[in-house]
PDB file of C-alpha atoms in Angstrom:
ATOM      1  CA  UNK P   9      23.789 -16.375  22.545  1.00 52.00           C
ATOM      2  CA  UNK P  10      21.633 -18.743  20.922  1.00 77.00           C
ATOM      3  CA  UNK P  11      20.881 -17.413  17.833  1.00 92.00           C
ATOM      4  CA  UNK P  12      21.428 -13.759  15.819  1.00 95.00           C
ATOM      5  CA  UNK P  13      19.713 -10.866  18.008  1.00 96.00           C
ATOM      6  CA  UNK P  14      18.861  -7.853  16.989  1.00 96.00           C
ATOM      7  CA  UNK P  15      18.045  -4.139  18.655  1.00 97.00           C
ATOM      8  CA  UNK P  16      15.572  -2.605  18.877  1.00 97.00           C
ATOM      9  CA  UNK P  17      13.136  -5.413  17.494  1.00 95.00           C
ATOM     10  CA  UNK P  18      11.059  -1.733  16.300  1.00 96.00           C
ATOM     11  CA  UNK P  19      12.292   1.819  15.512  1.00 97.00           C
ATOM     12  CA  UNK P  20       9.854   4.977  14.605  1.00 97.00           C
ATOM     13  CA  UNK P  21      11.848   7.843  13.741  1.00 97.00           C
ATOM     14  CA  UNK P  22      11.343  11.001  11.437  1.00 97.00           C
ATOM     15  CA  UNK P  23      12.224  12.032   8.650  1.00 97.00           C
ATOM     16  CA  UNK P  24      15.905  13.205   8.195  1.00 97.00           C
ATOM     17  CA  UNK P  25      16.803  11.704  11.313  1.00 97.00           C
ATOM     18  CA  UNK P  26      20.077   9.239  11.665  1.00 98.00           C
ATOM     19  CA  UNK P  27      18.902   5.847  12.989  1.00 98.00           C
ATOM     20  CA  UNK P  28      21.424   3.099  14.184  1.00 98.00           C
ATOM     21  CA  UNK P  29      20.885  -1.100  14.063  1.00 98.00           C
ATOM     22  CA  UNK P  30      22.251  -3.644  15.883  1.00 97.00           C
ATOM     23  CA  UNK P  31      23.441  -7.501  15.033  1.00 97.00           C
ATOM     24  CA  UNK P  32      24.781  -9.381  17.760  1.00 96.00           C
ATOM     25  CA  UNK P  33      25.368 -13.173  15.745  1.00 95.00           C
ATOM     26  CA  UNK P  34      25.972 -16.714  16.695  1.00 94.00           C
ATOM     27  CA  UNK P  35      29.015 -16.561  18.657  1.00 91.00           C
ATOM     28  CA  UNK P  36      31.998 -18.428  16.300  1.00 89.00           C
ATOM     29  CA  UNK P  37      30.054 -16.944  13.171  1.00 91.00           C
ATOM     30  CA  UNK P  38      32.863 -15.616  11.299  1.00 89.00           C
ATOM     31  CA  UNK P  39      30.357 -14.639   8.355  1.00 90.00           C
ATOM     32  CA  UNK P  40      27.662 -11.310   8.860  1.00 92.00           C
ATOM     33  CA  UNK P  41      24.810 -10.242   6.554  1.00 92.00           C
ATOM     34  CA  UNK P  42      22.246  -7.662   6.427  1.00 96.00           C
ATOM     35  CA  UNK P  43      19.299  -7.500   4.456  1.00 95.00           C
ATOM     36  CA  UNK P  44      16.505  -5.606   4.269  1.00 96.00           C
ATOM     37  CA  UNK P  45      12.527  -6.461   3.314  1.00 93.00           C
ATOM     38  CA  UNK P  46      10.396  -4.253   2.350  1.00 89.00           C
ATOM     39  CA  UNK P  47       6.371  -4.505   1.840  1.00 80.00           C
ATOM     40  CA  UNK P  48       5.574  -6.346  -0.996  1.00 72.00           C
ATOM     41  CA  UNK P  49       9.165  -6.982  -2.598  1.00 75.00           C
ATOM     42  CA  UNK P  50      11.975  -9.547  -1.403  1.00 81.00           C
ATOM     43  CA  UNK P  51      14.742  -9.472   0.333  1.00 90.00           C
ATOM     44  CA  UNK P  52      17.367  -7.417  -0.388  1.00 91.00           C
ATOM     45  CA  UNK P  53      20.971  -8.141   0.197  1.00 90.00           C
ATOM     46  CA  UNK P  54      22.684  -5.339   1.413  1.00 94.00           C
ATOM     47  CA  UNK P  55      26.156  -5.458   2.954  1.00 93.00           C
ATOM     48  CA  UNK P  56      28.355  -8.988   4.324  1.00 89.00           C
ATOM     49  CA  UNK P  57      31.444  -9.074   6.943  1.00 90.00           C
ATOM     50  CA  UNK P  58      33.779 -12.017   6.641  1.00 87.00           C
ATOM     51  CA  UNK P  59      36.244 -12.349   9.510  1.00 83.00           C
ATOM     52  CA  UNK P  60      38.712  -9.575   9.079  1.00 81.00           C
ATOM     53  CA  UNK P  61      38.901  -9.131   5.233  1.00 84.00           C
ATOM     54  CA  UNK P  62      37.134  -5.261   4.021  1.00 85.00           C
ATOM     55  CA  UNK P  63      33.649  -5.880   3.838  1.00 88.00           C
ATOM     56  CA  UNK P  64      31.634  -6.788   0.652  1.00 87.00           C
ATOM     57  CA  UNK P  65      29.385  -2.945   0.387  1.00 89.00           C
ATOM     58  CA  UNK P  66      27.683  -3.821  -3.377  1.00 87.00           C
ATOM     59  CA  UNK P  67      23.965  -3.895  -1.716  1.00 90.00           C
ATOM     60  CA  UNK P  68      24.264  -0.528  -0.077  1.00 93.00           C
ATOM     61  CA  UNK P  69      21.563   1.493  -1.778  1.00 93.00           C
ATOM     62  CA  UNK P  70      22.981   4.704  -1.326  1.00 94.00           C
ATOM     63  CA  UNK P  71      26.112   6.521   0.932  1.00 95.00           C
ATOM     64  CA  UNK P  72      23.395   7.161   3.309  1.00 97.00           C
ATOM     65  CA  UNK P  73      23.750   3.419   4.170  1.00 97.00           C
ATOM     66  CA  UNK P  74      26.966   2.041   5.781  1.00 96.00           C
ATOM     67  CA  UNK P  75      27.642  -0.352   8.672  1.00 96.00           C
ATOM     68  CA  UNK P  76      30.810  -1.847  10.969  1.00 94.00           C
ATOM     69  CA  UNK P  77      32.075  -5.038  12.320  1.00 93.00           C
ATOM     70  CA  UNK P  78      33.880  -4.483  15.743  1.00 84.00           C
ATOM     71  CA  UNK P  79      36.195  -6.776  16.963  1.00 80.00           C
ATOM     72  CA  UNK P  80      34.733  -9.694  14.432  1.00 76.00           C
ATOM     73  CA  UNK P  81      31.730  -9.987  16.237  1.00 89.00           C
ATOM     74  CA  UNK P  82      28.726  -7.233  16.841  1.00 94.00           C
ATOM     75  CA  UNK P  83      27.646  -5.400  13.648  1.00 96.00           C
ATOM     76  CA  UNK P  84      25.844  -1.721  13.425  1.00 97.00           C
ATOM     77  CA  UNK P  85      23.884  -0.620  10.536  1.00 97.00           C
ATOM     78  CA  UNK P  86      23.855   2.861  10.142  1.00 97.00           C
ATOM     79  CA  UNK P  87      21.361   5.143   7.938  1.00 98.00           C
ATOM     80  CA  UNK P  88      22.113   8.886   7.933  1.00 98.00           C
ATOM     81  CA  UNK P  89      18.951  11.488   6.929  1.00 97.00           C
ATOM     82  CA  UNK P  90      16.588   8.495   7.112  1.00 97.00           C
ATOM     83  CA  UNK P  91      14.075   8.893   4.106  1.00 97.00           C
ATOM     84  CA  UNK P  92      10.591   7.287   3.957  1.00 95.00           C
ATOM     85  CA  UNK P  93      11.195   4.924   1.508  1.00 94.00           C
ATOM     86  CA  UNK P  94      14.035   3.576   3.789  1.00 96.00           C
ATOM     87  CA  UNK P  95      11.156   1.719   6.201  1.00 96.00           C
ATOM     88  CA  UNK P  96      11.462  -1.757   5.699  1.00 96.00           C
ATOM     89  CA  UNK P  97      12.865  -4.942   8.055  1.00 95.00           C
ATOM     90  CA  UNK P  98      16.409  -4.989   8.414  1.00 97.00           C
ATOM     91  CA  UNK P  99      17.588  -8.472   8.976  1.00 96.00           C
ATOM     92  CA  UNK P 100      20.940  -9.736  10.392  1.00 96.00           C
ATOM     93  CA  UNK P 101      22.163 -13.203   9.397  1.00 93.00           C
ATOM     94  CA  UNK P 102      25.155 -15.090  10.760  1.00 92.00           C
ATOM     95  CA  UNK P 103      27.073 -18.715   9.402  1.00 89.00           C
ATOM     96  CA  UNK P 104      30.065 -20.023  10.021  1.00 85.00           C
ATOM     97  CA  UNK P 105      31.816 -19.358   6.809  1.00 73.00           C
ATOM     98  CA  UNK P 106      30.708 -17.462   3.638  1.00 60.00           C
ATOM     99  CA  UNK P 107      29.154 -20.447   1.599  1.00 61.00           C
ATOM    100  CA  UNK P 108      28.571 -24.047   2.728  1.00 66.00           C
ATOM    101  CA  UNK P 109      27.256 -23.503   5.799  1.00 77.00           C
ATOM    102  CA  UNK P 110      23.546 -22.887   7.186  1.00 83.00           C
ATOM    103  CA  UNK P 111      22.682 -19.240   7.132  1.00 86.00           C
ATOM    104  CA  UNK P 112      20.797 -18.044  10.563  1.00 90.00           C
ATOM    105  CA  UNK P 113      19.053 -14.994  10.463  1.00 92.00           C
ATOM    106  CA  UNK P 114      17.438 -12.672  13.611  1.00 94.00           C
ATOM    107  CA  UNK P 115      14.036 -11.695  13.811  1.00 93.00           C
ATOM    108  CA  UNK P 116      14.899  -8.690  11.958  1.00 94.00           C
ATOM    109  CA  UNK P 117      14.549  -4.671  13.330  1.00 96.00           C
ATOM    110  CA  UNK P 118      11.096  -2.913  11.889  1.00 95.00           C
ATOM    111  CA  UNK P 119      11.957   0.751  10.764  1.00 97.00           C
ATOM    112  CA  UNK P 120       9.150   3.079   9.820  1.00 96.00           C
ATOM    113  CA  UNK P 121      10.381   6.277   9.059  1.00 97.00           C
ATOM    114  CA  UNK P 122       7.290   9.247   9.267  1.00 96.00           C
TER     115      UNK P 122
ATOM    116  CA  UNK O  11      22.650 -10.885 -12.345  1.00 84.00           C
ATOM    117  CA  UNK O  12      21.329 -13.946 -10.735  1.00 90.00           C
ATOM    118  CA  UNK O  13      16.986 -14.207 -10.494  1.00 93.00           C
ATOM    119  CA  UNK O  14      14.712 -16.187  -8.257  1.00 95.00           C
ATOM    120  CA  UNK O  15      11.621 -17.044  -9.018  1.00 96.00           C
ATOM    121  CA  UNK O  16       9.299 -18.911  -7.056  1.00 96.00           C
ATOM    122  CA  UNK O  17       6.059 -20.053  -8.094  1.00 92.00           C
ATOM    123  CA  UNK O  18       2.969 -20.191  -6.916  1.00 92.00           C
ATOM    124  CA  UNK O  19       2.763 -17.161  -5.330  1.00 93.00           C
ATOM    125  CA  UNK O  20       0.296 -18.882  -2.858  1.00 95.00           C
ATOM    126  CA  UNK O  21      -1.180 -21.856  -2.363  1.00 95.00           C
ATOM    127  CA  UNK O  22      -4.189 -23.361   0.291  1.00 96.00           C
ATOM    128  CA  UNK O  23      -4.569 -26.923   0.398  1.00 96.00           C
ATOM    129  CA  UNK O  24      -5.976 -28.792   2.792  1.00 97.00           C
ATOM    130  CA  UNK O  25      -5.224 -30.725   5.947  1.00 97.00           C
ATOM    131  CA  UNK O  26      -2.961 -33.806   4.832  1.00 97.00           C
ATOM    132  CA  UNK O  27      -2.133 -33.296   1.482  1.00 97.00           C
ATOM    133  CA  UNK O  28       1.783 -33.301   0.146  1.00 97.00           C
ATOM    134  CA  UNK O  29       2.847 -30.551  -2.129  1.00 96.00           C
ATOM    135  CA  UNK O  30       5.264 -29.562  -3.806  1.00 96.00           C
ATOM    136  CA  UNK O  31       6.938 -25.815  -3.865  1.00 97.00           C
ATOM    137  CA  UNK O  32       9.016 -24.875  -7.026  1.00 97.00           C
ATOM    138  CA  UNK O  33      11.716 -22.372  -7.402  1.00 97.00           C
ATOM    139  CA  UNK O  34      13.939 -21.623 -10.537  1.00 97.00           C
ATOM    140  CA  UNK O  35      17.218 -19.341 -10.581  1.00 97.00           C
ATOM    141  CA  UNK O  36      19.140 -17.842 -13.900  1.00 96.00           C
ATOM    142  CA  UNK O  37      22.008 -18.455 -13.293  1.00 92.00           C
ATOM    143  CA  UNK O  38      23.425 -22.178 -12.424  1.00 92.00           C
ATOM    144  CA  UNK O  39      26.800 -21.081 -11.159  1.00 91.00           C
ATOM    145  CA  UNK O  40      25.928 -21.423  -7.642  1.00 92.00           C
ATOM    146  CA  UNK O  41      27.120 -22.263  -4.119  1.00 90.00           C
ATOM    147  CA  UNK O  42      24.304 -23.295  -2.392  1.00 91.00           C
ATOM    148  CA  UNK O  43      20.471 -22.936  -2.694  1.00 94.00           C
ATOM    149  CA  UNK O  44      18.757 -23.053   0.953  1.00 94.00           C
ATOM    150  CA  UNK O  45      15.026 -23.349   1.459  1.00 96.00           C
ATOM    151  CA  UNK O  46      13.793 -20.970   4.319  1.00 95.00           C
ATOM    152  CA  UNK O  47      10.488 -20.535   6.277  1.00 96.00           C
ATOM    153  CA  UNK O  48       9.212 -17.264   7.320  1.00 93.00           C
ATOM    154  CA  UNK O  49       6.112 -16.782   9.729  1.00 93.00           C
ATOM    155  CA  UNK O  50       4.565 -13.195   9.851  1.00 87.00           C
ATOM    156  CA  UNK O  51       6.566 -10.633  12.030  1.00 82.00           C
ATOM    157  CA  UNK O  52       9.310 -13.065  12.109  1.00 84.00           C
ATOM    158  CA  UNK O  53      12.592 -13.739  10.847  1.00 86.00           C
ATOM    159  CA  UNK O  54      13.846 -16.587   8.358  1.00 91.00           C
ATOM    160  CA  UNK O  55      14.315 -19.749   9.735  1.00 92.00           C
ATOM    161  CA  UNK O  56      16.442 -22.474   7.135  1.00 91.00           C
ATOM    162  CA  UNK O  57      15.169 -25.503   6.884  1.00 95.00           C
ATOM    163  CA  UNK O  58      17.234 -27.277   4.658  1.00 95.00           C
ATOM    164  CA  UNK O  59      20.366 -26.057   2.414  1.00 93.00           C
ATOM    165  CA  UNK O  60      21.481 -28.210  -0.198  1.00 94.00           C
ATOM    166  CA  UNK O  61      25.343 -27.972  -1.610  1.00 91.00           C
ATOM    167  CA  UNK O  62      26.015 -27.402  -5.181  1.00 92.00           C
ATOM    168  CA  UNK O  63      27.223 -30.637  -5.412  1.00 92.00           C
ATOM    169  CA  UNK O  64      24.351 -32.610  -3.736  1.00 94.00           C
ATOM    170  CA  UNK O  65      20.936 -33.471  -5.282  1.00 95.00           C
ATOM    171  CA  UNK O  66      18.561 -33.514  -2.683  1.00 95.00           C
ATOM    172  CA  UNK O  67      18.222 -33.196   1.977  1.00 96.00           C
ATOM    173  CA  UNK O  68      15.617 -34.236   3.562  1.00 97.00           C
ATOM    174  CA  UNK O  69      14.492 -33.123   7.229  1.00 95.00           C
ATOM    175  CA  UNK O  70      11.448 -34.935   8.320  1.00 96.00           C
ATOM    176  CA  UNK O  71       8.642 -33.703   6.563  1.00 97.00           C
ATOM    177  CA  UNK O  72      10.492 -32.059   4.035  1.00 97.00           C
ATOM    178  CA  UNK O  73      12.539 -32.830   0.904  1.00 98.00           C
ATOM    179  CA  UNK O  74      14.401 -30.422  -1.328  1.00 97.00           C
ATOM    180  CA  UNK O  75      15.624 -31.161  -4.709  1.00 97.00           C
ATOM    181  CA  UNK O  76      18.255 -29.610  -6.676  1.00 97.00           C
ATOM    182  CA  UNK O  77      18.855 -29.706 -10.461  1.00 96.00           C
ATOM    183  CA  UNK O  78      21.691 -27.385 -10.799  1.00 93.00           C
ATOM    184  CA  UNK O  79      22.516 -27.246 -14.992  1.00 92.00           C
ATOM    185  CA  UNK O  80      18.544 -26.313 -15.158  1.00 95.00           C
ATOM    186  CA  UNK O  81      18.019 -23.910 -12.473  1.00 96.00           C
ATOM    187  CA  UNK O  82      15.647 -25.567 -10.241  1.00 97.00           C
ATOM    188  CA  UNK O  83      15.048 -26.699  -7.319  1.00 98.00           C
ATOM    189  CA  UNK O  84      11.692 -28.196  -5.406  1.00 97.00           C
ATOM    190  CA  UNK O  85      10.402 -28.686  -1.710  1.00 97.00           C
ATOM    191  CA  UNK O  86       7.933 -31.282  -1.078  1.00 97.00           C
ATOM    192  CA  UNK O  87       6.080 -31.093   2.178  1.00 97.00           C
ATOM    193  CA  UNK O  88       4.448 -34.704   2.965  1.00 97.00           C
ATOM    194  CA  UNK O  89       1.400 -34.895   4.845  1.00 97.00           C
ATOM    195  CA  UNK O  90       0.897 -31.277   5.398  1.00 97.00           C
ATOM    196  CA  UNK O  91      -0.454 -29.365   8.983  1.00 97.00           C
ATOM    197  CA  UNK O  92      -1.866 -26.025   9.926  1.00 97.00           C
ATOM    198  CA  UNK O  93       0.960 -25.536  11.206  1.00 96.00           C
ATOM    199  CA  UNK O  94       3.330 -25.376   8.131  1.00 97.00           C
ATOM    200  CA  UNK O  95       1.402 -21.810   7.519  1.00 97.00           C
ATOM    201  CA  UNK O  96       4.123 -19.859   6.542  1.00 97.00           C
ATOM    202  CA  UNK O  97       5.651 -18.074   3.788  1.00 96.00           C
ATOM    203  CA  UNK O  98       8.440 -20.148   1.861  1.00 97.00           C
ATOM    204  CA  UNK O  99      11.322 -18.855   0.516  1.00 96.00           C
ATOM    205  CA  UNK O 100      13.924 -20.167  -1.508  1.00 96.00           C
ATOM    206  CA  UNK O 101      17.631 -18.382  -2.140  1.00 95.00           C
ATOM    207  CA  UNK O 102      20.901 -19.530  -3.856  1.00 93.00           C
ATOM    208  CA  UNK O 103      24.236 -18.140  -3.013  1.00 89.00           C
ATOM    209  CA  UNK O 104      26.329 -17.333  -5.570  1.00 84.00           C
ATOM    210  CA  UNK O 105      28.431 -14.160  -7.122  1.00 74.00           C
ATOM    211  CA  UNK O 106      31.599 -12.781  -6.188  1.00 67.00           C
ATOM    212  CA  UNK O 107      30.147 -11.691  -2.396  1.00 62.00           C
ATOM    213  CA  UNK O 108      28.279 -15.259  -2.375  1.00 73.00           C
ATOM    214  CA  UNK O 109      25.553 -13.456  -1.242  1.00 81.00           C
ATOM    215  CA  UNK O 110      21.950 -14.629  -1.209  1.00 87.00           C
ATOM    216  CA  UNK O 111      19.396 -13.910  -3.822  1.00 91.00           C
ATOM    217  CA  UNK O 112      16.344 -14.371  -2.652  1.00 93.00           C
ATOM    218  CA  UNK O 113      12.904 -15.405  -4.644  1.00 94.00           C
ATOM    219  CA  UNK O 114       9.765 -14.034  -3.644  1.00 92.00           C
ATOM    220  CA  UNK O 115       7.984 -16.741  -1.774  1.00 95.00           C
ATOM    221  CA  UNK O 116       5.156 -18.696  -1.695  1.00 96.00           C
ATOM    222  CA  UNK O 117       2.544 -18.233   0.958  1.00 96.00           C
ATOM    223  CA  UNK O 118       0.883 -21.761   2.067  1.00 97.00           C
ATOM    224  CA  UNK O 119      -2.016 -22.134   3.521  1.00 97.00           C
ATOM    225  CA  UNK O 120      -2.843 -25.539   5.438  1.00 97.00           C
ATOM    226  CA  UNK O 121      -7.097 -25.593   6.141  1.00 96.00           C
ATOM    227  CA  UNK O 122      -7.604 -27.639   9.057  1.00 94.00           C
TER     228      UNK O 122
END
């Protein structure tokens, strides 16, 4: 496509439930962020995909969080036993490598977890 | 650990004016630094992204400026519109996982 999309654009679930995320990025992008925004603090880098090498999982803020890359391409972010504070934006970014190139980024998936 | 700060926090000007945004980073052992614009209930959309080894871009309007061995970096808007209401922010790549850090942003305001 054009640019990074992301599914569903908004998500309302309750508490304790498992909620799923989906990045589809610029096709050719062999380099896949997520980040997530919450009110009134930055963004937050979470977990990158680079081709085939075993993704970089530093940002993950807890074993609740974990996501896949299938096939190179289409990402899901996963978050088991949602908790409140997990609401936030979770935003998908694409490039074309991991450094030197233009980062893209989707309009982002709004979680609000009641 | 690498900080971004951006400063000021917000800023209104009016109609036509240029201004400059600043944003400073800790640690000068970077990448990249890239200068995004975010509108509300949007995503981030780059508008310029400046090597470690280059000292300014310019798209149109806008000019960044890096100064890598101090930590900062600048985008000047010329002639400023409504229509560059936004929220700036700036982030530098570097680290092991060359991820972005992100600053806070600066929320401009352009008064017709």
């Amino acid at each position: 496509g054009a640019g990074v999309s992301q599914s569903p654009s908004n998500k309302v679930t309750e508490k304790g439930k498992d909620v799923e995320l989906r990045c589809d990025p610029i096709s050719g992008h062999t380099a896949l962020y997520w980040y997530r925004q919450s009110l009134g603090q930055g963004l937050e880098f979470l977990i990158y995909f680079q081709g085939n090498s075993a993704p970089d999982k530093s940002g993950l803020p807890s074993d609740r969080f974990s996501a896949e890359r299938t096939g190179g391409s289409v990402s899901t972010l996963t978050i088991q036993r949602t908790q409140q504070e997990d609401s936030a934006v979770y935003l998908c970014a694409s490039s074309k490598a991991i450094s030197g190139n233009t980062i893209y980024f989707g309009e982002g998936s709004w979680l609000t977890v009641v | 650990k690498q900080e971004v700060t951006q400063i000021p926090a917000a800023l209104s000007v009016p109609e036509g004016e240029n201004l400059v945004l600043n944003c400073s980073f800790t640690d000068s052992a970077i990448y990249n630094l890239q200068w995004f614009r975010q509108d509300p209930g949007k995503g981030l959309t780059s508008l310029l992204l400046i090597q470690s080894s280059q000292r300014e871009q310019t798209s149109g309007r806008l000019n960044a400026s890096l100064d890598k061995s101090s930590g900062r970096s600048t985008l000047y808007i010329a002639a400023s519109q409504p229509g560059d209401s936004a929220t700036y922010l700036c982030a530098v790549s570097s680290g092991s996982a060359r991820q972005l850090t992100f600053g806070s942003g600066t929320q401009l305001t352009v008064l017709p």
